[in-house]
Coordinates of N, CA and C in Angstrom, one line a residue:
Chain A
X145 N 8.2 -1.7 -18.5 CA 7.2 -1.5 -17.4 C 7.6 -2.4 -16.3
X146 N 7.4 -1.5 -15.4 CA 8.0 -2.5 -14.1 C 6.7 -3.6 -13.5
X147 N 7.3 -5.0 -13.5 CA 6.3 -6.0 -12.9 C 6.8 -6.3 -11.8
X148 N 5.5 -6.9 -10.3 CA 6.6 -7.1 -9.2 C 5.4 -8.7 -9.3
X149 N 6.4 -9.9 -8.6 CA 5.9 -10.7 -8.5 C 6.1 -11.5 -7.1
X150 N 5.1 -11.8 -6.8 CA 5.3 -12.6 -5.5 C 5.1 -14.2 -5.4
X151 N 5.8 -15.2 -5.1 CA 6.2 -16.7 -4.6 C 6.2 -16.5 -3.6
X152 N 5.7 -17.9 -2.6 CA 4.3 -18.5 -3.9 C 2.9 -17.5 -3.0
X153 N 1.7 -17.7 -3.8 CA 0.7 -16.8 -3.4 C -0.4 -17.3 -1.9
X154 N 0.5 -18.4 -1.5 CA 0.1 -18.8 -0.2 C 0.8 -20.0 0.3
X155 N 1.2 -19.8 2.0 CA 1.6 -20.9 2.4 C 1.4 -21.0 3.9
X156 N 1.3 -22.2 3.9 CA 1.0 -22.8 5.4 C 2.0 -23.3 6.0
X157 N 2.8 -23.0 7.5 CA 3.8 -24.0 8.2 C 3.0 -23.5 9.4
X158 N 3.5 -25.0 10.4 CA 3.6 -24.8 11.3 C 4.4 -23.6 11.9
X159 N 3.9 -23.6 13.7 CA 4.5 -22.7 14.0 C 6.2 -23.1 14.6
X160 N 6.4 -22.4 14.5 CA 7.9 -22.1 14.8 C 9.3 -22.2 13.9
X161 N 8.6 -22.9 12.7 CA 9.1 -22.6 11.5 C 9.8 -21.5 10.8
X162 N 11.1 -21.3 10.0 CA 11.9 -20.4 9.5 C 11.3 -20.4 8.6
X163 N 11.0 -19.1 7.8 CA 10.8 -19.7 6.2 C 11.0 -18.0 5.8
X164 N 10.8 -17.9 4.2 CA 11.1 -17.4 3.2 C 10.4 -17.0 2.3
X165 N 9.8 -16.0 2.1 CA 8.7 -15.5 1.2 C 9.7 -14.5 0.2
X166 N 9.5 -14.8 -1.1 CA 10.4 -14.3 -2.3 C 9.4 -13.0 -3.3
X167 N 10.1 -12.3 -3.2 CA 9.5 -10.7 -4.6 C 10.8 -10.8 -5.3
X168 N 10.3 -10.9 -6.8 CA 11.0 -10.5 -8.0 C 10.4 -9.5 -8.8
X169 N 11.1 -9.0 -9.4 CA 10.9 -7.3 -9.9 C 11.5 -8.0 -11.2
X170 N 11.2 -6.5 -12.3 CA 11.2 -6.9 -13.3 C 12.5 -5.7 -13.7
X171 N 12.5 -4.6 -13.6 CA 13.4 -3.8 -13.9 C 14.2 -3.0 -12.4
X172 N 15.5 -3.4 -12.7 CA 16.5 -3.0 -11.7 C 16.6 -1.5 -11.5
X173 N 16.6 -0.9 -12.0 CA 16.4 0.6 -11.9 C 15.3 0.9 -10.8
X174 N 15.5 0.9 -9.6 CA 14.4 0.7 -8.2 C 15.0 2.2 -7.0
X175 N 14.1 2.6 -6.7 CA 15.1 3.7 -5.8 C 14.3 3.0 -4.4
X176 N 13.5 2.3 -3.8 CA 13.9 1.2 -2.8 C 12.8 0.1 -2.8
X177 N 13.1 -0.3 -1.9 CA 11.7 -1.7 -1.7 C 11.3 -2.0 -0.7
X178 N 10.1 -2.2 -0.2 CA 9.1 -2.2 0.8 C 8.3 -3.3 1.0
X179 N 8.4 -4.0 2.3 CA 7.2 -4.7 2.6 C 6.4 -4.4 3.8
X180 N 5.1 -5.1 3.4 CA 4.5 -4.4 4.2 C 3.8 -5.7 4.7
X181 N 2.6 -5.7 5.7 CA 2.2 -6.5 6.4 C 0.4 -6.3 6.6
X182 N -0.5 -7.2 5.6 CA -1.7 -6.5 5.9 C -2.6 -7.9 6.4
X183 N -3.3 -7.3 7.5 CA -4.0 -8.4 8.3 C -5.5 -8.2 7.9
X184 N -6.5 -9.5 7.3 CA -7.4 -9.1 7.3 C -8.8 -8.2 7.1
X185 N -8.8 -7.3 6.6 CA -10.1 -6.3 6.5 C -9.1 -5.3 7.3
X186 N -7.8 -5.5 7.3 CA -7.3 -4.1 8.2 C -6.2 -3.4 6.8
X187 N -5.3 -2.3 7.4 CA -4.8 -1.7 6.7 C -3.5 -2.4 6.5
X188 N -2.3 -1.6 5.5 CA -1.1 -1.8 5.8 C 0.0 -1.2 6.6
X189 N 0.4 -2.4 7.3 CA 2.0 -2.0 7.8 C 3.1 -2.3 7.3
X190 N 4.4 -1.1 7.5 CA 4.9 -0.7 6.5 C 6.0 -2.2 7.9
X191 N 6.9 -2.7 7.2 CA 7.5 -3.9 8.2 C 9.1 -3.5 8.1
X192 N 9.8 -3.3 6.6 CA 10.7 -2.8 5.9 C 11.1 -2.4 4.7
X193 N 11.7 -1.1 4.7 CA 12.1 -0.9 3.8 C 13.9 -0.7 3.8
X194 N 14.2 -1.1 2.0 CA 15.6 -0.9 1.9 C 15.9 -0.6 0.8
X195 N 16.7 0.6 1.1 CA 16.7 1.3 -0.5 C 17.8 0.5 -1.0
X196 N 17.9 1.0 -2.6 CA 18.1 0.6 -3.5 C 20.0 0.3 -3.8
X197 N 20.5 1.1 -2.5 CA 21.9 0.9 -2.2 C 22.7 0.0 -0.9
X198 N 21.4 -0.5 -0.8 CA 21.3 -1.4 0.8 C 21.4 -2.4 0.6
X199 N 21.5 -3.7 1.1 CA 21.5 -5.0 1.0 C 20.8 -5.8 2.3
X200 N 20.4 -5.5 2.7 CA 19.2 -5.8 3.7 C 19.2 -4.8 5.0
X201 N 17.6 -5.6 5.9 CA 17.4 -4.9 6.5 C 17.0 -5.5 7.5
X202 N 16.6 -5.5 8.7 CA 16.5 -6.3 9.7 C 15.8 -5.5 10.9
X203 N 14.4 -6.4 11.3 CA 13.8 -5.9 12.7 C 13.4 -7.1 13.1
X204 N 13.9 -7.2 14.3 CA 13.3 -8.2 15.2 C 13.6 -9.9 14.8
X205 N 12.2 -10.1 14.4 CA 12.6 -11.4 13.9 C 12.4 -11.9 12.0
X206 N 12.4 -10.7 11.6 CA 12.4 -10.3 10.0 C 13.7 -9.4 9.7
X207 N 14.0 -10.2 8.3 CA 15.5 -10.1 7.9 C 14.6 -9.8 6.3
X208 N 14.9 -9.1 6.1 CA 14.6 -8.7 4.0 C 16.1 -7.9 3.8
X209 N 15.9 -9.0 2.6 CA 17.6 -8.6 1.7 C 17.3 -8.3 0.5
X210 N 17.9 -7.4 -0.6 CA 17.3 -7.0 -1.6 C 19.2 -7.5 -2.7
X211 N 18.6 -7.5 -4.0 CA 20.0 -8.3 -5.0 C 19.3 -7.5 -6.2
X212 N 19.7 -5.8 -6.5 CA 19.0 -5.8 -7.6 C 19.4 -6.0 -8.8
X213 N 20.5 -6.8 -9.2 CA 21.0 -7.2 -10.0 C 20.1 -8.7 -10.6
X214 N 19.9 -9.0 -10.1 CA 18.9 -10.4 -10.3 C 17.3 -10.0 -10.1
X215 N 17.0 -8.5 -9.8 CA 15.7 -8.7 -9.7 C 14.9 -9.1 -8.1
X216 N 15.7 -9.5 -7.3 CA 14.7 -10.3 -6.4 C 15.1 -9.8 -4.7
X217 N 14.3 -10.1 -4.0 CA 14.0 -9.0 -2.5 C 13.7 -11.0 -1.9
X218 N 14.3 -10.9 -0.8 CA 13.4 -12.2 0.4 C 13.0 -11.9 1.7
X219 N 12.0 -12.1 2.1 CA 11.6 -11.5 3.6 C 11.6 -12.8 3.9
X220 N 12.7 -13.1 5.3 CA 12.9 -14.1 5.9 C 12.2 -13.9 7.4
X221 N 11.4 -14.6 7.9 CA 10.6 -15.1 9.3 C 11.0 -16.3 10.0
X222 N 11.9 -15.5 11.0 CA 12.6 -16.6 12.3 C 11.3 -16.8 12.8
X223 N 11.8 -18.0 13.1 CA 10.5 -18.8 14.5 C 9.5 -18.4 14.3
X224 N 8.5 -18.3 13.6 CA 7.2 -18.1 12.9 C 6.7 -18.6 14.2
X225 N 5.1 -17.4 14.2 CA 4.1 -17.4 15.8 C 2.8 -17.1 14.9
X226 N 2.1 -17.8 15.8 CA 0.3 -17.6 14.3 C 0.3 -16.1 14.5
X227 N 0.6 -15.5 15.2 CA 0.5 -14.1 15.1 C 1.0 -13.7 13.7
X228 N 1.8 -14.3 13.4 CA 2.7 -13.6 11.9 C 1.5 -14.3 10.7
X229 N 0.6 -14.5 11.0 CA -0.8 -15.3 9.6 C -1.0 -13.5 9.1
X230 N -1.0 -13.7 7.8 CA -1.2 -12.1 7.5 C -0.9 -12.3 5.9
X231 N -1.3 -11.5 5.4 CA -1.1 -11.8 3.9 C 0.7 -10.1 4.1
X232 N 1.1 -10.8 2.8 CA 2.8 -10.0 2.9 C 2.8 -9.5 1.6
X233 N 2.9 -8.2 1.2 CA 2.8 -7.9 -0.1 C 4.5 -6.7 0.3
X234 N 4.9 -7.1 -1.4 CA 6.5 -6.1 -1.4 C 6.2 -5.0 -2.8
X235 N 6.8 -4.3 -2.4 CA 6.3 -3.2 -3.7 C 7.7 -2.3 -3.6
X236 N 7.9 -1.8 -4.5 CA 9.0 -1.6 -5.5 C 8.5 0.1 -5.9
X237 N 10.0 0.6 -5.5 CA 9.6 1.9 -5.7 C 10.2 2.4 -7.2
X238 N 9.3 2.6 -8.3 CA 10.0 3.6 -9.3 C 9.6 4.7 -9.8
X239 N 10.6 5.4 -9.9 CA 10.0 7.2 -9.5 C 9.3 7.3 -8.5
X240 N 8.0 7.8 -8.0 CA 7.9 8.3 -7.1 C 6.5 7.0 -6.5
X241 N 5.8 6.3 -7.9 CA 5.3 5.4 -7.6 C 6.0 4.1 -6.7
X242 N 4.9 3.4 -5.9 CA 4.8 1.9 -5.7 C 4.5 1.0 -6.5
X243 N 4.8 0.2 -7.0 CA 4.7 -1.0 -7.8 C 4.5 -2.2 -7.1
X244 N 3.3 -2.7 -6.8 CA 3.0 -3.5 -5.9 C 2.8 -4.9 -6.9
X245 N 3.5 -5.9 -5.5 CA 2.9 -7.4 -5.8 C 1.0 -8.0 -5.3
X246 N 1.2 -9.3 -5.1 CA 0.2 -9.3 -5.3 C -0.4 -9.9 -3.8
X247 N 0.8 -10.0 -3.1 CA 1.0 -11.0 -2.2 C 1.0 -12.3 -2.1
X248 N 2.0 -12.6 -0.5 CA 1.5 -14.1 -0.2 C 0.8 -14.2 1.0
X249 N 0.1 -15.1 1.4 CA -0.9 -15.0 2.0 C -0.3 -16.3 3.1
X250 N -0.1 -15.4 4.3 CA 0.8 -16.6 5.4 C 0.1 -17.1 6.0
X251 N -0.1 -18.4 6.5 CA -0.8 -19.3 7.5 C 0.1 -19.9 8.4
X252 N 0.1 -19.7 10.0 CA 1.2 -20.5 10.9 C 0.5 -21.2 11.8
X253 N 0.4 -22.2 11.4 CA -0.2 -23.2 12.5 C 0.3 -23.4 13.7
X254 N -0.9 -23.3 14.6 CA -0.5 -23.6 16.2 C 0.3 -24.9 16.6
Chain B
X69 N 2.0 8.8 19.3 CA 2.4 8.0 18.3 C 1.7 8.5 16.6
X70 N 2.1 9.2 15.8 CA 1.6 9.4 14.2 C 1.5 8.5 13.8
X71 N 0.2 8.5 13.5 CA -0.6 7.8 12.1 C -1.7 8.5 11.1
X72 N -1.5 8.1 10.0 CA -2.6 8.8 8.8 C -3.8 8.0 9.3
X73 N -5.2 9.2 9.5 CA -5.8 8.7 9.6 C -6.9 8.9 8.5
X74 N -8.1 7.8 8.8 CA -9.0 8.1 7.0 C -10.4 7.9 8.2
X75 N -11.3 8.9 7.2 CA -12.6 8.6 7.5 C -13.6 8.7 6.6
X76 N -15.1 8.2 6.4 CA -15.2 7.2 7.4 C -14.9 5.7 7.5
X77 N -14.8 5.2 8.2 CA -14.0 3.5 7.7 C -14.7 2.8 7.1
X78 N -16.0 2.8 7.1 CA -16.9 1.9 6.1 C -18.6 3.1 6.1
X79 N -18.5 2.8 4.5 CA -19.8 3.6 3.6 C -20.1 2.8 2.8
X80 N -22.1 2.7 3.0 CA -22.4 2.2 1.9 C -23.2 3.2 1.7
X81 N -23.5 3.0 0.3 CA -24.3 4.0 -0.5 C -25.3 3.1 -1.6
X82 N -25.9 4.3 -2.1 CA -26.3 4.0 -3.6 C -25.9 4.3 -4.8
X83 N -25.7 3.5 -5.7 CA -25.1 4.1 -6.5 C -26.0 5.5 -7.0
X84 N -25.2 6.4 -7.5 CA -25.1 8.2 -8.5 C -25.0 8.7 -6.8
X85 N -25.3 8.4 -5.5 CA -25.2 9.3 -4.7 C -23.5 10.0 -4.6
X86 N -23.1 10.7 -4.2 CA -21.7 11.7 -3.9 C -21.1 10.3 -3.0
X87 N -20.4 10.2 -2.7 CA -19.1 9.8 -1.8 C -18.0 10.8 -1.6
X88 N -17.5 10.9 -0.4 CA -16.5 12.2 -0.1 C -15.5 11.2 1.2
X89 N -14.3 11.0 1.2 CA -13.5 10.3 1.5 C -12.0 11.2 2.1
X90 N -11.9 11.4 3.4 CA -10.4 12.2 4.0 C -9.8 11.4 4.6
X91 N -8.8 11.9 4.9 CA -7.6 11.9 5.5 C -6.8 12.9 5.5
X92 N -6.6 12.4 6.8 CA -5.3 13.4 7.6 C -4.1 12.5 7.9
X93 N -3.3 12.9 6.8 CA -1.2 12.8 6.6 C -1.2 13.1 8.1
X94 N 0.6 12.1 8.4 CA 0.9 12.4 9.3 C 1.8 13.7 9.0
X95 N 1.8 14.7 10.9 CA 2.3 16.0 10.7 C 3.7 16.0 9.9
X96 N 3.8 16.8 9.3 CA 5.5 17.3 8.4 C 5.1 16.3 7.2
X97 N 4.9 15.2 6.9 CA 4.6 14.6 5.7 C 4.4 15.5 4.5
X98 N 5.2 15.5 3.2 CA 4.3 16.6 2.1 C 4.4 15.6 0.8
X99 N 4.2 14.2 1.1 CA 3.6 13.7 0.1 C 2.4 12.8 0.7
X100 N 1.4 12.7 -0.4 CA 0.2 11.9 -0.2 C -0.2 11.4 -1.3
X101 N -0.5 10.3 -0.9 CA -1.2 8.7 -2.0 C -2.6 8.4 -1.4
X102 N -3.3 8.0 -2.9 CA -4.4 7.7 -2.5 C -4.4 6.3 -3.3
X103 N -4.8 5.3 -2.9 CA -4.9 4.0 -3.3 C -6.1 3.2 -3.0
X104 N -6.7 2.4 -4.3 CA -7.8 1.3 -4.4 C -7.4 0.0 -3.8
X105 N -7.6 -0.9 -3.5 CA -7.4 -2.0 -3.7 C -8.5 -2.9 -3.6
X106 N -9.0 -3.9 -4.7 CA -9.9 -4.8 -5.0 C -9.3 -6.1 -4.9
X107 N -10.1 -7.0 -5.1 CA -9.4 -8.7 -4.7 C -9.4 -8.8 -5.9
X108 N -9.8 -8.6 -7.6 CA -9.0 -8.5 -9.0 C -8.1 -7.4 -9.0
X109 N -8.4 -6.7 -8.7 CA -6.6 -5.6 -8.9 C -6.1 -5.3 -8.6
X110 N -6.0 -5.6 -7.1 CA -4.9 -5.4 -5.8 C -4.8 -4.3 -5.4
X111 N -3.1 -3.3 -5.8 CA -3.6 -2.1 -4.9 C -3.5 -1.4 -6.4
X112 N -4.0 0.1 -6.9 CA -3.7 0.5 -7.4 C -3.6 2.1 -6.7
X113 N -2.4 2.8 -7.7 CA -2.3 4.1 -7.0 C -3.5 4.9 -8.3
X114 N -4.1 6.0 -7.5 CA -5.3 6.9 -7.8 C -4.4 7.9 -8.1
X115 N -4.4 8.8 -7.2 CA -3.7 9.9 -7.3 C -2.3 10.6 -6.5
X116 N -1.7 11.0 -6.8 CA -0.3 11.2 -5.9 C -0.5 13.1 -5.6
X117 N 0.0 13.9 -4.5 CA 0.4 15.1 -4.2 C 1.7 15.4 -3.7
X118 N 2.5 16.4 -4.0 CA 3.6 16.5 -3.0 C 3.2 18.1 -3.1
X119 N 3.9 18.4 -1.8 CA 3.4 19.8 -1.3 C 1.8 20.1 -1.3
X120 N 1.0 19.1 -1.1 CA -0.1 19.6 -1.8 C -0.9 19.9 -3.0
X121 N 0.1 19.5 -3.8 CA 0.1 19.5 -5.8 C -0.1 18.5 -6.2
X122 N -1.1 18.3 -6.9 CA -1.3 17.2 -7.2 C -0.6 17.0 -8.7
X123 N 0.3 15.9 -8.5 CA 1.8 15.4 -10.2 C 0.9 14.6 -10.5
X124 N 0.4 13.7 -9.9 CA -0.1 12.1 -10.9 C -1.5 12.2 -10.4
X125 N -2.6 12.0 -11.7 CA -4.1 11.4 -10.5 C -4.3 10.7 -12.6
X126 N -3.2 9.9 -12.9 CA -3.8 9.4 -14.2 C -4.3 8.3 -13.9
X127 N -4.7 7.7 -12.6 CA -5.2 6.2 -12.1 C -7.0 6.6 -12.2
X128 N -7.2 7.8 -11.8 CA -8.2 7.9 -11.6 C -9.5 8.3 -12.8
X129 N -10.6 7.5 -13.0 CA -11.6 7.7 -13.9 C -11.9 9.6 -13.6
X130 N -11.6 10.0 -14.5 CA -11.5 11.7 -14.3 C -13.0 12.1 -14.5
X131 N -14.0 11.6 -15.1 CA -15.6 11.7 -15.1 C -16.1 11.7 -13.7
X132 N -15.7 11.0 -13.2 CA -16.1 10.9 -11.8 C -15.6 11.3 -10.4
X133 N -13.8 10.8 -10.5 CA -13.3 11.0 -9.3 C -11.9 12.3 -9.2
X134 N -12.3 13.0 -8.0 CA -11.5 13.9 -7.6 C -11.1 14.0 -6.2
X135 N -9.4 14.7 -6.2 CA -8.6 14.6 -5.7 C -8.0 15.7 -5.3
X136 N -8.2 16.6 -3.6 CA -7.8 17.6 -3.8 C -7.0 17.7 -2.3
X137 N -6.2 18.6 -2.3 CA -5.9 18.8 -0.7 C -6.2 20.4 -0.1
X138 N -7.0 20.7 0.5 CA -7.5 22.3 1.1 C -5.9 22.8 1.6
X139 N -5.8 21.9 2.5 CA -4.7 22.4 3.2 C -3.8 21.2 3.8
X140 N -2.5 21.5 4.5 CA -1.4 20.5 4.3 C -2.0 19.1 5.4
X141 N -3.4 19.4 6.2 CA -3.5 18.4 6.9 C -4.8 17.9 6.5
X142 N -5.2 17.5 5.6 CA -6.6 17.1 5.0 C -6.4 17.4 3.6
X143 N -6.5 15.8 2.9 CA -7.1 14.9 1.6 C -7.8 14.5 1.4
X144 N -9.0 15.0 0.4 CA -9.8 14.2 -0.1 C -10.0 13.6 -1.1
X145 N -10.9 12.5 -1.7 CA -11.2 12.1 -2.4 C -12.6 12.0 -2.9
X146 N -13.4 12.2 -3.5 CA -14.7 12.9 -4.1 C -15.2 11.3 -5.2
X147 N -16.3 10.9 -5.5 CA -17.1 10.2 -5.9 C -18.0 10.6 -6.1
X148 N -18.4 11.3 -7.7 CA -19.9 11.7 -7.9 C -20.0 11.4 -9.4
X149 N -21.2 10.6 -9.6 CA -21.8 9.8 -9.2 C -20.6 8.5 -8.4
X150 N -21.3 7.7 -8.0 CA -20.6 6.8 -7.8 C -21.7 5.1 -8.6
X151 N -20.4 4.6 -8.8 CA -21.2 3.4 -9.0 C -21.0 1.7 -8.6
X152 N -21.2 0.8 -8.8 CA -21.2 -0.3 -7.9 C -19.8 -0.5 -8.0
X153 N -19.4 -0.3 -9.4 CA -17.7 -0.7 -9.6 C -16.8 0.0 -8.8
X154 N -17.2 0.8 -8.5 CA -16.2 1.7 -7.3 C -16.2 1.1 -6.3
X155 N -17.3 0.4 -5.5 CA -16.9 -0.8 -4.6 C -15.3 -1.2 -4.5
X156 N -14.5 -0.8 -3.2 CA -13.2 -1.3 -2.8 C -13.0 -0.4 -1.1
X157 N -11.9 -1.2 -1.1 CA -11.0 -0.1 0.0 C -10.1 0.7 -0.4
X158 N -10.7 1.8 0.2 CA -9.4 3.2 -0.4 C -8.8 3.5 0.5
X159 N -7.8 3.6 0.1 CA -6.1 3.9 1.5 C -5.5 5.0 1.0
X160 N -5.6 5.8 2.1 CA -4.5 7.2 2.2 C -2.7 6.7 2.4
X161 N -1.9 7.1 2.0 CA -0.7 7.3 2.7 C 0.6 8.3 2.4
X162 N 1.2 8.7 3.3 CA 1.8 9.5 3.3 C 3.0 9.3 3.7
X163 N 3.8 10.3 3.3 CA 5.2 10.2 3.3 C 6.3 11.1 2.7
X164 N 7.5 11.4 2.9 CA 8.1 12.4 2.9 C 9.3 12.4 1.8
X165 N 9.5 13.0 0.8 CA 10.4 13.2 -0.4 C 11.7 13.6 0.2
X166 N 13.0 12.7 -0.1 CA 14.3 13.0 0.4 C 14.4 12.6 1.8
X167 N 13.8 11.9 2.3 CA 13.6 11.4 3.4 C 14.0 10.1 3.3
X168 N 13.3 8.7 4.1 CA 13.1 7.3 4.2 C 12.5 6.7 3.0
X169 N 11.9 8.3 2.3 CA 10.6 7.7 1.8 C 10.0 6.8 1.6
X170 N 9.8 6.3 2.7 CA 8.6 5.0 3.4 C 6.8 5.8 3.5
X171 N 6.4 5.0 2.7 CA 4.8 5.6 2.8 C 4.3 5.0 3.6
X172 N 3.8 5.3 4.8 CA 2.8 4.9 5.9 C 1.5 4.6 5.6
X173 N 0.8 3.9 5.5 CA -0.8 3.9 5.2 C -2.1 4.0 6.3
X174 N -2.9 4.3 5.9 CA -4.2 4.4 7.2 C -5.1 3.5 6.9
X175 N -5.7 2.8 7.7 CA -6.6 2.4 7.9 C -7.6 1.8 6.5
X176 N -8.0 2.7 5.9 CA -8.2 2.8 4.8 C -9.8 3.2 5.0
X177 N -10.6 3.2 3.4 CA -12.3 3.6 4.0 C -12.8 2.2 2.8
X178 N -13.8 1.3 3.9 CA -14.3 0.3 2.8 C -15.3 1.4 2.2
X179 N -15.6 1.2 1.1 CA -17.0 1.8 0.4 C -17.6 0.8 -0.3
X180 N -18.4 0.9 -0.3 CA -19.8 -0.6 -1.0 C -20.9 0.5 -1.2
X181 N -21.1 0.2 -2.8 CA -21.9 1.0 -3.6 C -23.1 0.0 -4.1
X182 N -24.4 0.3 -3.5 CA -25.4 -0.6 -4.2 C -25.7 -0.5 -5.3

């Protein structure tokens, strides 16, 4: 049964900070992987996805690389802006389900 | 600009009354998800369609909750009775098989059941 796990389940930096938010999956057999971006009492946005033959993916100032041999996806955030405070959940596609984590929950101080 | 939309965005009720829950897929889309999410269970998937067919709704308490699509631009979701534990946000999303297959989501609908 596929588990997805997210590190760590909150963190705070300042702003303008690089940093690294980590999903680990449990079984490699993945047809792709998604993160998304949910703000507050609002919905989800979809941020990137990269299937399962891909090795990352890149918009803007987010870079997600996926290794499914080890299990694990990293959504990297250049120059962090409080605008990016949002909880970050990755979910894992098998068969036609999502397999969702649990998120991390971002704080970027002014 | 397409987006799935859900209405209505927040219902309360009482509980045993009906709850009745849509959305409208974005156009060409011919799969749809319906999803819970609570602060103990996160998201869970309810029920899945493609073309309109519903393959998966084993998420869903079958006593109570149903899942239908009339036609390719309107999903619902049905609550009768409802009860306090059904309290969550429910999210539509949609998305295309052989595609990106990236699922888009809407908005979602809070429901809070007295």
């Amino acid at each position: 049964k596929q588990e997805v796990t997210q590190i760590p389940a909150a963190l705070s930096v300042p702003e303008g900070e690089n940093l690294v938010l980590n999903c680990s999956f449990t079984d490699s057999a993945i047809y792709n992987l998604q993160w998304f971006r949910q703000d507050p009492g609002k919905g989800l946005t979809s941020l990137l996805l990269i299937q399962s033959s891909q090795r990352e993916q890149t918009s803007g100032r987010l870079n997600a690389s996926l290794d499914k041999s080890s299990g694990r996806s990293t959504l990297y955030i250049a120059a962090s802006q409080p605008g990016d405070s949002a909880t970050y959940l990755c979910a894992v596609k098998s068969n036609y389900q999502l397999i969702w984590g649990a998120g991390t929950k971002l704080i970027i101080k002014p | 600009d397409a987006r799935v939309t859900q209405t209505p965005r927040h219902k309360v009720t009482e509980m045993g009354q009906e709850v009745t829950m849509r959305c409208q897929p974005i156009l060409g889309h011919n799969t749809v998800f319906w999803y819970r999410q609570t602060m103990m269970q996160g998201l869970e998937l309810l029920a899945y369609f493609r073309n309109r067919a519903p393959l998966d709704d084993s998420g869903m308490p079958k006593d109570r909750f149903s899942a239908e699509m009339p036609d390719a631009t309107l999903a619902t979701l049905k609550i009768q009775p409802s009860e306090p534990r059904d309290s969550a946000v429910y999210f539509c999303a949609s998305g295309t098989v052989g595609g990106a297959d990236e699922q888009f989501f809407g908005p979602g609908t809070r429901l809070t059941v007295l």
